[in-house]
Short mmCIF file of C-alpha atoms and ligand atoms in Angstrom, two decimals:
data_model
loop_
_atom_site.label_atom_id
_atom_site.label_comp_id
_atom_site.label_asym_id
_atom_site.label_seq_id
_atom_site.Cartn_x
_atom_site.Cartn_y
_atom_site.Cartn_z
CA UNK A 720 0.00 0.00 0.00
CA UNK A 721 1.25 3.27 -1.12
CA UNK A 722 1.90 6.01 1.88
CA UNK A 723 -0.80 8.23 0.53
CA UNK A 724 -2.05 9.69 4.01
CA UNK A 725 -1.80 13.11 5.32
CA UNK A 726 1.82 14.24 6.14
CA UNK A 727 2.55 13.56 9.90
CA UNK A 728 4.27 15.98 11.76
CA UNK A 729 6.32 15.04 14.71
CA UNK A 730 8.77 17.00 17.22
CA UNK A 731 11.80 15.62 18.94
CA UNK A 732 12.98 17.79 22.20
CA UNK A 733 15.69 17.39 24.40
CA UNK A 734 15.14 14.56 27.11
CA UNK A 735 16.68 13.40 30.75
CA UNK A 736 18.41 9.99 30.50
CA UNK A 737 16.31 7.22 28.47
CA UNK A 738 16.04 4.07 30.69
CA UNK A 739 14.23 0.36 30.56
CA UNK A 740 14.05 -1.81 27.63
CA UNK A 741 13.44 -1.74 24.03
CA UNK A 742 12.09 -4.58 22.69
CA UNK A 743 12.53 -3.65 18.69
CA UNK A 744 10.41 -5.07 15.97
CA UNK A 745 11.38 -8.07 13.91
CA UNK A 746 13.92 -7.86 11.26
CA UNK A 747 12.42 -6.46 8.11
CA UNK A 748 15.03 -8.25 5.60
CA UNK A 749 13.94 -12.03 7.21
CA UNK A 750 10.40 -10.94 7.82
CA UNK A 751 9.99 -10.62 3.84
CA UNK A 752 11.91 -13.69 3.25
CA UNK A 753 10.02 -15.42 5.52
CA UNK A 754 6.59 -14.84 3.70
CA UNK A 755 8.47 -15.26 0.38
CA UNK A 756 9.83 -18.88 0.95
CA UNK A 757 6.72 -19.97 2.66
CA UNK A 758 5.09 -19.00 -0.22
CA UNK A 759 6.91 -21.16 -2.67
CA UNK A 760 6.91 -24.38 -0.25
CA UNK A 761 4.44 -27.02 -0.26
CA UNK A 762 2.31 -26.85 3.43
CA UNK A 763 2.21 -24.85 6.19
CA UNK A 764 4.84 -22.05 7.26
CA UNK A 765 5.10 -20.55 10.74
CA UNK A 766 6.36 -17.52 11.47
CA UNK A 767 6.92 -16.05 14.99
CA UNK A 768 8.35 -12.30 15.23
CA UNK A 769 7.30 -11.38 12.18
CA UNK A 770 7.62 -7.14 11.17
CA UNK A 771 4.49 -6.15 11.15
CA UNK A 772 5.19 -3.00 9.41
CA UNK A 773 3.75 -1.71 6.30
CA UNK A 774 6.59 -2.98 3.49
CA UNK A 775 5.88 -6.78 4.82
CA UNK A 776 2.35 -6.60 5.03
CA UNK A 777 2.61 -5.72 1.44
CA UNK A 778 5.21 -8.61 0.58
CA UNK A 779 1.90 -10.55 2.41
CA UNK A 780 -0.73 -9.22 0.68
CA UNK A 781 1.53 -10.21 -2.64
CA UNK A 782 2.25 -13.41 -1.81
CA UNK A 783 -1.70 -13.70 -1.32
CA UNK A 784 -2.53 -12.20 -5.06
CA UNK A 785 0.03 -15.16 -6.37
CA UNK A 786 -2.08 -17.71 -4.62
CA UNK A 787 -0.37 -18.67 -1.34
CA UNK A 788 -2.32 -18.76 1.95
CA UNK A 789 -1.09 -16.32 4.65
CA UNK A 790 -2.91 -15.44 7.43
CA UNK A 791 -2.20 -13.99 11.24
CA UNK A 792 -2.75 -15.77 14.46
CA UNK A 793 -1.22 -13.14 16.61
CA UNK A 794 0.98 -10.39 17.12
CA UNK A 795 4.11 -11.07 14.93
CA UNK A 796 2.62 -14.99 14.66
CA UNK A 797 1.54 -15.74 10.75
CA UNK A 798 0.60 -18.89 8.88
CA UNK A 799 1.70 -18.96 5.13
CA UNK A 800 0.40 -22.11 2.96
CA UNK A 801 2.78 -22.17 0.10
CA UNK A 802 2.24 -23.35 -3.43
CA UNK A 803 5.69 -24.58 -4.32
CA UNK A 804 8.24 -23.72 -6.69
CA UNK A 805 6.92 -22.70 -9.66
CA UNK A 806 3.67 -22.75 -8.18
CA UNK A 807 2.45 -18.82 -8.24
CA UNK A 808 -0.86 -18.03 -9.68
CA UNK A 809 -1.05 -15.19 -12.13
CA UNK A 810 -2.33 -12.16 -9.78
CA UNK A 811 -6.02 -10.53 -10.79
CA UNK A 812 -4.77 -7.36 -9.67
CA UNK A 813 -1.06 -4.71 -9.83
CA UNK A 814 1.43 -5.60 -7.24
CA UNK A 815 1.41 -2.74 -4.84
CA UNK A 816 4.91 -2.75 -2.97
CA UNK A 817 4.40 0.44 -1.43
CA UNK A 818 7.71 2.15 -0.37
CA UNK A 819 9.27 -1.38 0.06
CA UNK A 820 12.70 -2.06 -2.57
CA UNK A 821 13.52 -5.25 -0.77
CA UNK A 822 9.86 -6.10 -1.40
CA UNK A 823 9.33 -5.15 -5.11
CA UNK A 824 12.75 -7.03 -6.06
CA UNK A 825 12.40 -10.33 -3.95
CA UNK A 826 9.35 -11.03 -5.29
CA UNK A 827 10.13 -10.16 -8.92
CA UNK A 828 12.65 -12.90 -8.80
CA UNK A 829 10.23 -15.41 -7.03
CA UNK A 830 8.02 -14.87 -9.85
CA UNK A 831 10.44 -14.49 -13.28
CA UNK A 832 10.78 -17.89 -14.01
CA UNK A 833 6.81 -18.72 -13.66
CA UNK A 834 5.15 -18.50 -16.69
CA UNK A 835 2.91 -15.63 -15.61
CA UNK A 836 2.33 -12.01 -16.00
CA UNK A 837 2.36 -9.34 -13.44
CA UNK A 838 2.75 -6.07 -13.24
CA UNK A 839 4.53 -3.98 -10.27
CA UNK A 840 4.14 -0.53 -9.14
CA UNK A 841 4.95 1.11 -5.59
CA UNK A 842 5.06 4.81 -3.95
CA UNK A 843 6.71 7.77 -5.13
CA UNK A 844 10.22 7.22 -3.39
CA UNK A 845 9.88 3.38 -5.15
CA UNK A 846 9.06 4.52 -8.28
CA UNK A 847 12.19 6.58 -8.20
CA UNK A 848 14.40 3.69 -7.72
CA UNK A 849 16.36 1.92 -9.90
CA UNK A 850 14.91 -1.65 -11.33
CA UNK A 851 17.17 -2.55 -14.12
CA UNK A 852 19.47 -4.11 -11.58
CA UNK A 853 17.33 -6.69 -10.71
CA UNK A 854 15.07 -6.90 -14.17
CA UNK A 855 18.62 -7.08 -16.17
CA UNK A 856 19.95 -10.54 -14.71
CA UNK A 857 16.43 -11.60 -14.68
CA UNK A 858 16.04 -11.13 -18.65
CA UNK A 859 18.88 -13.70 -18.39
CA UNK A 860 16.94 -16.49 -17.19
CA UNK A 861 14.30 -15.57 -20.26
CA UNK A 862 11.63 -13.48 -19.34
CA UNK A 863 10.62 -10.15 -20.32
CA UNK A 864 10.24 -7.12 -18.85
CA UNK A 865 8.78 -3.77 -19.75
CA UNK A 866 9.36 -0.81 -17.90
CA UNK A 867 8.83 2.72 -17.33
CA UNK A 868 12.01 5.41 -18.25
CA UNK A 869 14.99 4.13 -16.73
CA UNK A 870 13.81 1.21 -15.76
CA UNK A 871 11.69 2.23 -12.90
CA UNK A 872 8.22 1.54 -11.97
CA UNK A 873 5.90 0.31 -12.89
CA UNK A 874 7.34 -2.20 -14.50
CA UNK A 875 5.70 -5.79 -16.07
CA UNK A 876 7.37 -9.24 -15.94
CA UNK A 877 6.33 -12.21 -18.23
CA UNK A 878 7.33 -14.54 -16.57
CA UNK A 879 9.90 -17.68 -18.62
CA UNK A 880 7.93 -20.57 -19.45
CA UNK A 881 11.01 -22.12 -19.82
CA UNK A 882 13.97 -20.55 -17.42
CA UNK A 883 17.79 -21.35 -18.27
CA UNK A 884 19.62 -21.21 -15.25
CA UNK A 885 22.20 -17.97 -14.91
CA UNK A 886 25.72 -17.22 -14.03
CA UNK A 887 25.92 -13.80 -12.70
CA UNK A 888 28.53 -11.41 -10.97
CA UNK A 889 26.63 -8.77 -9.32
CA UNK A 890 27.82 -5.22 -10.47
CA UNK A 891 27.11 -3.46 -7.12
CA UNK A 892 27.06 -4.83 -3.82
CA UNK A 893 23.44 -5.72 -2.67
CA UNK A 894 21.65 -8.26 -0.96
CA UNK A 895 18.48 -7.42 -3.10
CA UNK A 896 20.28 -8.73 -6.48
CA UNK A 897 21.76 -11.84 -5.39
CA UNK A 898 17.95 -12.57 -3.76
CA UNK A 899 16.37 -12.02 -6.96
CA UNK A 900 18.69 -14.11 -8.54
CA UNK A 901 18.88 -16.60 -6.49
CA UNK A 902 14.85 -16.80 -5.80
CA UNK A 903 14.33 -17.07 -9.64
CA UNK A 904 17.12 -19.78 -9.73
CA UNK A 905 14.66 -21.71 -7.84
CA UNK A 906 12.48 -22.64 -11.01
CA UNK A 907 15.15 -22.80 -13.27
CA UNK A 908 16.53 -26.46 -13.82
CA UNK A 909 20.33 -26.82 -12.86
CA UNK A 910 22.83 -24.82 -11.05
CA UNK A 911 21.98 -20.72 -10.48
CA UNK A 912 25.27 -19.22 -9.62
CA UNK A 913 25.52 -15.69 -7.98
CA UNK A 914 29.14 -13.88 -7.41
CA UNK A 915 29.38 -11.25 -5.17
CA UNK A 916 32.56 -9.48 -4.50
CA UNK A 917 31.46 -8.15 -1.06
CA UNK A 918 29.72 -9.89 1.55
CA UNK A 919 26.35 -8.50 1.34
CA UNK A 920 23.63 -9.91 4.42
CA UNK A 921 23.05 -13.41 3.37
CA UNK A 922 19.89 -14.14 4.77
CA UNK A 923 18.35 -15.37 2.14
CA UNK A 924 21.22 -18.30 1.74
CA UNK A 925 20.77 -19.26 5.43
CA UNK A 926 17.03 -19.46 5.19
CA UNK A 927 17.13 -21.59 1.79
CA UNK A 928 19.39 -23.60 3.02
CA UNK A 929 16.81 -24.36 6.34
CA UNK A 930 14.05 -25.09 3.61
CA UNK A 931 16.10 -27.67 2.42
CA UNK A 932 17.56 -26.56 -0.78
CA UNK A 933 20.99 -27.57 -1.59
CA UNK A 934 23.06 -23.83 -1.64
CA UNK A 935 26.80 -23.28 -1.02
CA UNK A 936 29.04 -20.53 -0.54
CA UNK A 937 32.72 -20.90 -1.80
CA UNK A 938 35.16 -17.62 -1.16
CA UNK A 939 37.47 -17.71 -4.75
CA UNK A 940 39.63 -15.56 -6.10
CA UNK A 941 36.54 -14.41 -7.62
CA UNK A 942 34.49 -13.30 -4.42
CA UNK A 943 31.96 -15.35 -2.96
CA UNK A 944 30.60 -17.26 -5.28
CA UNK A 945 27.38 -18.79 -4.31
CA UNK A 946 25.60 -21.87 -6.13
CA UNK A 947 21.69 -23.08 -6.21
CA UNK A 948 20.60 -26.17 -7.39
CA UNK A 949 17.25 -25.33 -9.22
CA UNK A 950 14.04 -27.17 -8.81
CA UNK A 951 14.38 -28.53 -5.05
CA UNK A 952 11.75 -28.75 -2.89
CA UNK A 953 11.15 -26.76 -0.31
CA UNK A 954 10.09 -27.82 3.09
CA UNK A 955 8.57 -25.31 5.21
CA UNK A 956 10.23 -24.58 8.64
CA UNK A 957 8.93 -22.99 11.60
CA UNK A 958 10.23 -19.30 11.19
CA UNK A 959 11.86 -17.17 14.51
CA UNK A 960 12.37 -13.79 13.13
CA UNK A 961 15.08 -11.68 15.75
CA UNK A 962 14.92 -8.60 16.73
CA UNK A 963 16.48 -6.05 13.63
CA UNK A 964 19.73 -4.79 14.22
CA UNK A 965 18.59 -1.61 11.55
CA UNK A 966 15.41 -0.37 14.15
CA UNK A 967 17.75 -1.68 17.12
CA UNK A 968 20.34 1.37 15.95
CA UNK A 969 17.35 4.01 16.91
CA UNK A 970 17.00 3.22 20.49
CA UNK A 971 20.67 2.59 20.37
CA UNK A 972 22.11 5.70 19.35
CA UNK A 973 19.30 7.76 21.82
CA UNK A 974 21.25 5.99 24.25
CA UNK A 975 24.40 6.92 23.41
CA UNK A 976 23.87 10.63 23.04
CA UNK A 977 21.31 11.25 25.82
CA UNK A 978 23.21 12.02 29.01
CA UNK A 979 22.65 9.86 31.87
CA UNK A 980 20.98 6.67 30.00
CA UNK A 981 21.48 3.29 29.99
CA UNK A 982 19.12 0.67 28.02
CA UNK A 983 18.85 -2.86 26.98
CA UNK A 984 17.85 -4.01 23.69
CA UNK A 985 17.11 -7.47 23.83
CA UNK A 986 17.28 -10.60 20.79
CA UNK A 987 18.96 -8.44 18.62
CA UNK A 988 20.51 -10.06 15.66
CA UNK A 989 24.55 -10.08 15.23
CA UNK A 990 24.40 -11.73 11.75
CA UNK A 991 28.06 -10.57 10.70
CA UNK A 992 26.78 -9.19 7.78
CA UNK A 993 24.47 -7.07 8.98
CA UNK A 994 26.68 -5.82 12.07
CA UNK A 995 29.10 -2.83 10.90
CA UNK A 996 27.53 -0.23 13.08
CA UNK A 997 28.04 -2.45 15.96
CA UNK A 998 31.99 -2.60 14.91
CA UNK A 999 32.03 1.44 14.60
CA UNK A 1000 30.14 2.36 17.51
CA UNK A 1001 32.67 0.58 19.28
CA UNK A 1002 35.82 2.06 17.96
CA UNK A 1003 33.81 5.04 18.97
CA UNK A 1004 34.35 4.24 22.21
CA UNK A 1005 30.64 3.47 22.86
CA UNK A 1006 30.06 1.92 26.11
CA UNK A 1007 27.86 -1.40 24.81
CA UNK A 1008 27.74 -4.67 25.77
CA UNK A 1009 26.82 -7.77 24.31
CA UNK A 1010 24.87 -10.58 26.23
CA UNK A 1011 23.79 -13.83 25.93
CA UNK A 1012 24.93 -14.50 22.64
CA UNK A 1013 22.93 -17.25 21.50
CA UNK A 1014 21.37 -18.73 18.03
CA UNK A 1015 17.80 -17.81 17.10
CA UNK A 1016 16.42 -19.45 13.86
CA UNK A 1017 19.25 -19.87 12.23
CA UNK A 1018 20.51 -16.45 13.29
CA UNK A 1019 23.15 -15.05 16.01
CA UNK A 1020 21.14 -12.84 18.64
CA UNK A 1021 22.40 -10.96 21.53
CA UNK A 1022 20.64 -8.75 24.33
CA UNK A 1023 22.60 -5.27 23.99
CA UNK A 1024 22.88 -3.18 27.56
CA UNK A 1025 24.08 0.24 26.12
CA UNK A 1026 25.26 3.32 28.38
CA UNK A 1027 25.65 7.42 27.63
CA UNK A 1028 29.57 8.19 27.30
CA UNK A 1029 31.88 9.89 25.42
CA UNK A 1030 32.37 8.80 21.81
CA UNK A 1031 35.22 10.19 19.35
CA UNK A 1032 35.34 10.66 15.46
CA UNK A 1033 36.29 7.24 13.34
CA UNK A 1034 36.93 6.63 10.06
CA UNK A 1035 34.57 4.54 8.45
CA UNK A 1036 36.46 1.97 6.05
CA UNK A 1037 34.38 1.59 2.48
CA UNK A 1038 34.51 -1.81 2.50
CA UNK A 1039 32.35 -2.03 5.91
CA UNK A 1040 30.02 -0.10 4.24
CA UNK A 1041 27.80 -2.89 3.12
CA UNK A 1042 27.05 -4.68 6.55
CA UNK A 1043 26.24 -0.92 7.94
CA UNK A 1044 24.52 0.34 4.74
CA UNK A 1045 21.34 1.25 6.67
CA UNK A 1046 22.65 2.70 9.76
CA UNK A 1047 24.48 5.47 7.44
CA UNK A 1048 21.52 8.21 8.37
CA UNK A 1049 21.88 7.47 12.26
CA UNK A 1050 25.52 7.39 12.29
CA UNK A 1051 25.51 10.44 10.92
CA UNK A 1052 23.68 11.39 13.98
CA UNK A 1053 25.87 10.08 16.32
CA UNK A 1054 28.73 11.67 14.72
CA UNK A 1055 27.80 14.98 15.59
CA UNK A 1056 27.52 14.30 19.28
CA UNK A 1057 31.06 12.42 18.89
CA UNK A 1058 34.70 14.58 19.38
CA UNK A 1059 36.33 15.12 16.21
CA UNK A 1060 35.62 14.41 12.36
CA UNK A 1061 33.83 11.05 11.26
CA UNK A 1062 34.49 10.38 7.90
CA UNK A 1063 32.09 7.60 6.02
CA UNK A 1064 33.79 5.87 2.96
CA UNK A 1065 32.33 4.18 -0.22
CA UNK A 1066 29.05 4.51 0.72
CA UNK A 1067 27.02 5.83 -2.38
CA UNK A 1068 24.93 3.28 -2.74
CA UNK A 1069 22.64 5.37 0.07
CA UNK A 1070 22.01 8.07 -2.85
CA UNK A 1071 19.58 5.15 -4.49
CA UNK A 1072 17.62 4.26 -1.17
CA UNK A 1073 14.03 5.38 -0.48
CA UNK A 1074 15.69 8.42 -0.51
CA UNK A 1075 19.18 10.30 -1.67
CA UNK A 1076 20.31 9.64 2.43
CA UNK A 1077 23.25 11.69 1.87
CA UNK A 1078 21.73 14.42 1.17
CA UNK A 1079 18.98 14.20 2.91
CA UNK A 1080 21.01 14.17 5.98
CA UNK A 1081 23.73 16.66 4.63
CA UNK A 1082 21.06 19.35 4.47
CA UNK A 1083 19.26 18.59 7.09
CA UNK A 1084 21.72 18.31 9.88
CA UNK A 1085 23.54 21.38 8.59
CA UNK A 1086 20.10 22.85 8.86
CA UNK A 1087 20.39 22.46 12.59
CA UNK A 1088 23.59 24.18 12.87
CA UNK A 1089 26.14 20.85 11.95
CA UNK A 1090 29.14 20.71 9.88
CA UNK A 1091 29.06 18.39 7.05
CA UNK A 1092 30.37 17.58 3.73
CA UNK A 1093 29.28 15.03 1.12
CA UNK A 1094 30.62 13.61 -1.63
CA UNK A 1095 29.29 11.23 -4.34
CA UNK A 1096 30.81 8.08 -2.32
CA UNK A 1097 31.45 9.81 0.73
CA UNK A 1098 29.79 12.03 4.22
CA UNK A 1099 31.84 13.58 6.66
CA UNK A 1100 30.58 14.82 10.12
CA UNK A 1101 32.78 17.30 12.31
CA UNK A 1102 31.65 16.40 15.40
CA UNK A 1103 31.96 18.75 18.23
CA UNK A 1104 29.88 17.06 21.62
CA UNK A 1105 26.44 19.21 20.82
CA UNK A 1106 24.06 20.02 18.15
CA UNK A 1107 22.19 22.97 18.39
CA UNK A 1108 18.85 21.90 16.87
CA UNK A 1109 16.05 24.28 16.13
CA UNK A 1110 14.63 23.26 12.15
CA UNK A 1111 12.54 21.30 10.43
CA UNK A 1112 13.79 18.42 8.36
CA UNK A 1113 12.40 16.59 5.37
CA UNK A 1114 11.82 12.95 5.40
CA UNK A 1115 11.34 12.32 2.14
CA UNK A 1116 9.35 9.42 2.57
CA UNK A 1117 12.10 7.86 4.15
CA UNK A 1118 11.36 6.20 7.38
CA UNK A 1119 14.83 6.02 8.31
CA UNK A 1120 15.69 9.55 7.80
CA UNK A 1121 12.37 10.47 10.24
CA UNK A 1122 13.74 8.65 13.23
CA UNK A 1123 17.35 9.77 12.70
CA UNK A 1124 16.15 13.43 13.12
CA UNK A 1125 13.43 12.34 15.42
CA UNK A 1126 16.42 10.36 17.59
CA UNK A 1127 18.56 14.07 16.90
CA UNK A 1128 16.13 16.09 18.44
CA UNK A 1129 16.16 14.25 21.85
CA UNK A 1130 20.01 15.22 22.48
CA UNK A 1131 20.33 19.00 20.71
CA UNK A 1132 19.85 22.27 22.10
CA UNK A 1133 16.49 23.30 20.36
CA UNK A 1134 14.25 20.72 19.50
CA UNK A 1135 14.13 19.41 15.67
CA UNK A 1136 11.05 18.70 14.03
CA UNK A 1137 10.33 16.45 10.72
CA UNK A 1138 7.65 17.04 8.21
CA UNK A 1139 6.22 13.63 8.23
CA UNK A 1140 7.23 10.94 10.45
CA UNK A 1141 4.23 9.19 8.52
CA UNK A 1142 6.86 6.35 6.86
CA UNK A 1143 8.08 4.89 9.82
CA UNK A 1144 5.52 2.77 10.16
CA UNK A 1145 6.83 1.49 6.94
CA UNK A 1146 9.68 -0.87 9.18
CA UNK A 1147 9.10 0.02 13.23
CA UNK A 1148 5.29 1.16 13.56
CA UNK A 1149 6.39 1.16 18.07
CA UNK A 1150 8.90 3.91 17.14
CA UNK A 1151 6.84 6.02 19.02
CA UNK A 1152 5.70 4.17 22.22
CA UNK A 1153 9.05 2.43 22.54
CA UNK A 1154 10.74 5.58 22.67
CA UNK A 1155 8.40 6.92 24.99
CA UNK A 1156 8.31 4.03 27.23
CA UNK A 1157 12.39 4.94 27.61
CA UNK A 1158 11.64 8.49 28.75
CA UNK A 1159 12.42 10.10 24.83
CA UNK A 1160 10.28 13.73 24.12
CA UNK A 1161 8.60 13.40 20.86
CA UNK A 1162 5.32 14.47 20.08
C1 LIG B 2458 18.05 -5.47 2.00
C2 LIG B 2458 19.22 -5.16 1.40
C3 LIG B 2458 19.81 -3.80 1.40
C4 LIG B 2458 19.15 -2.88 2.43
C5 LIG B 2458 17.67 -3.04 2.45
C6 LIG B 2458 17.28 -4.47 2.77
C7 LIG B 2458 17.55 -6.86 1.92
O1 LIG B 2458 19.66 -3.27 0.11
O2 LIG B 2458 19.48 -1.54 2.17
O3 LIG B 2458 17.10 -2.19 3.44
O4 LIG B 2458 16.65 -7.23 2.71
O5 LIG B 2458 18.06 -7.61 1.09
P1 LIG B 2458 20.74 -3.59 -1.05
O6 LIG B 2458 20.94 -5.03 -1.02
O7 LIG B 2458 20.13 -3.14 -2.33
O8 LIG B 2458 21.96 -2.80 -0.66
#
């Protein structure tokens, strides 16, 4: 569902120390996968944990218009009845993906290499965003695609009535592409082979792999180079989503800029791809600890305790960028309430998320009286203890950009305001309670 509503205000002030604990929503990356691969098994999927924000209730209501089964029991507890590989019905309707990229391109490739036709379309910020690097390698398995300028949305798959199976070194790091790929590989007789030359989160592997397909990950010369077997068939597993490390980084970094506060975040995920801001925070000098490290579903989890304290300027590496590439925005934050300059390498890939994040945070942090440059690959945040607040930001119909600014607001000076903070609900619909519950201002 498209965020169509009326913009939504919301004002961040300065708060005493944020206490208690944050339980944070699922993780938005396995929640869609989760619906995805229970939709193309044969029987009943359980998922516990599951995101209940608005980008995976759209990857639901999609995997309903192809035909699968999916209903909710509970709070985070759903019920998807698959209809195997190559199983998807030809949806009646358009695929509405809303404001969700991991959503649009997972389930392109779960449907490429069905002999069906649908067409996708999604919000303003997703129709903005690039599609040609998921629809090219697709072409390669044989069907055909027809899309809007540039290859954005809305864009129309026929699906191959009879897929070849592809050999494909992605051209950018993301997780998206090597999903797609290896999601349409699934229907394609023979071996799908996907080479990536960074490690990008590999959750989609690990949870094939627990459905019972045969997939394996070789490190070459190369990069990794990771190999499907086509047609298997997948079993369906019992599903524990953990707690995502992206929302965790909200509550987080409120910690670790409001004086006086200490937190725990419990069952967060420590998947080391998905764990860069982790690694920085602490070379930061951040004051968090990990406990009870412990495997969830497939996943590493840990319950985080994190204190206020002082933090210092880092240089970001680019090649962490990729395991960090949503936390960008909130570092950022951080940064400015750090000692000295914190320089962010190879990370341009964030001017092609729901929104151009560098600039979006560029402007708007500069807006409330921070000094920041930006390059095409590159931010850098002078950080000097204090942010003196006081403006408005645009979110851009990024949810992630609303809570940095939102999470901003509760350390600076004047308080900072955002024009909507509508698209959170998008991946952590709590934001609001749960950073109440810890003490934070925002109204
Ligand atoms: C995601 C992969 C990342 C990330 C996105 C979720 C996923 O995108 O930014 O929020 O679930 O695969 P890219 O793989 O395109 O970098």
């Amino acid at each position: 569902m498209s965020h169509s509503a009326e913009p939504l205000p919301m004002t961040a002030r300065r708060s005493g120390p944020l206490t208690g604990t944050a339980k944070v929503p699922g993780d938005k990356s396995i929640s869609h996968r989760a619906l995805i691969l229970g939709a193309l098994s044969v029987g009943e999927t359980h998922i516990t944990g599951l995101l209940e924000g608005q980008d995976v209730l759209d990857t639901a209501k999609a995997m309903q218009a192809f035909g699968a089964q999916v209903q909710r029991l509970d709070e985070g507890e759903w019920r998807v009845n698959g209809v195997g590989i190559g199983g998807f019905a030809e949806p009646e309707g358009v695929i509405d993906c809303g404001n969700s990229g991991t959503g649009v391109r997972l389930i392109m490739g779960a449907m490429a290499t069905t002999p069906i036709t649908a067409t996708f379309t999604g919000d303003a910020s997703l129709s903005h965003r690039p599609m040609g690097r998921i629809t090219d390698p697709l072409e390669l398995f044989g069907c055909e695609v027809t899309a809007r300028e540039g290859k954005r949305l809305p864009v129309t798959i026929r699906g191959a009535s009879e897929p070849v199976p592809v050999r494909y070194k992605t051209p950018v790091a993301s997780a998206q592409i090597k999903s797609a790929i290896l999601l349409a590989g699934l229907n394609a007789p023979g071996e799908t082979v996907v080479i990536e030359t960074e490690p990008t989160r590999d959750h989609t592997e690990r949870m094939l792999a627990g459905f019972g397909a045969s997939i394996r990950t070789e490190i070459t010369d190369e990069g990794r180079v990771i190999t499907l077997k086509g047609r298997p068939e997948l079993n369906p597993q019992p599903v524990a989503v953990p707690c995502d490390p992206s929302s965790a980084a909200f509550p987080v970094a409120a910690a670790l800029i409001v004086p006086g506060s200490e937190i725990r975040v419990p069952g967060v995920s420590r998947n080391p791809t998905r764990d860069g801001l982790f690694v920085t925070l602490i070379e930061m000098g951040a004051d968090i600890r990990f406990e009870n490290n412990r495997e969830e579903g497939g996943e590493p989890v840990a319950d985080l305790v994190v204190r206020h304290g002082p933090l210092k300027g880092v240089t970001v590496p680019p090649e962490r960028a990729v395991s960090m590439i949503d936390e960008f925005p909130i570092l950022s934050v951080i940064a400015c309430f750090a000692q000295g300059t914190t320089v962010m390498q190879g990370v341009h890939e964030l001017r092609v998320k729901e929104s151009d994040r560098i600039d979006a945070m560029a402007v708007g942090l500069r807006a409330n009286g921070a000094e920041v440059e930006d390059t095409a690959d590159t931010m850098t945040v002078h950080g000097k203890g204090v942010l003196g607040g006081g403006a408005t930001c645009a979110s851009h119909l990024d949810h992630r950009i609303a809570m940095s600014f939102l999470v901003a607001g509760l350390a600076s000076e004047r308080p900072i305001s955002v024009d909507d903070g509508g698209p959170i609900a998008t991946s952590f619909p709590d934001f609001l309670p749960l950073m109440r519950g810890l003490g934070a201002q925002i109204d």
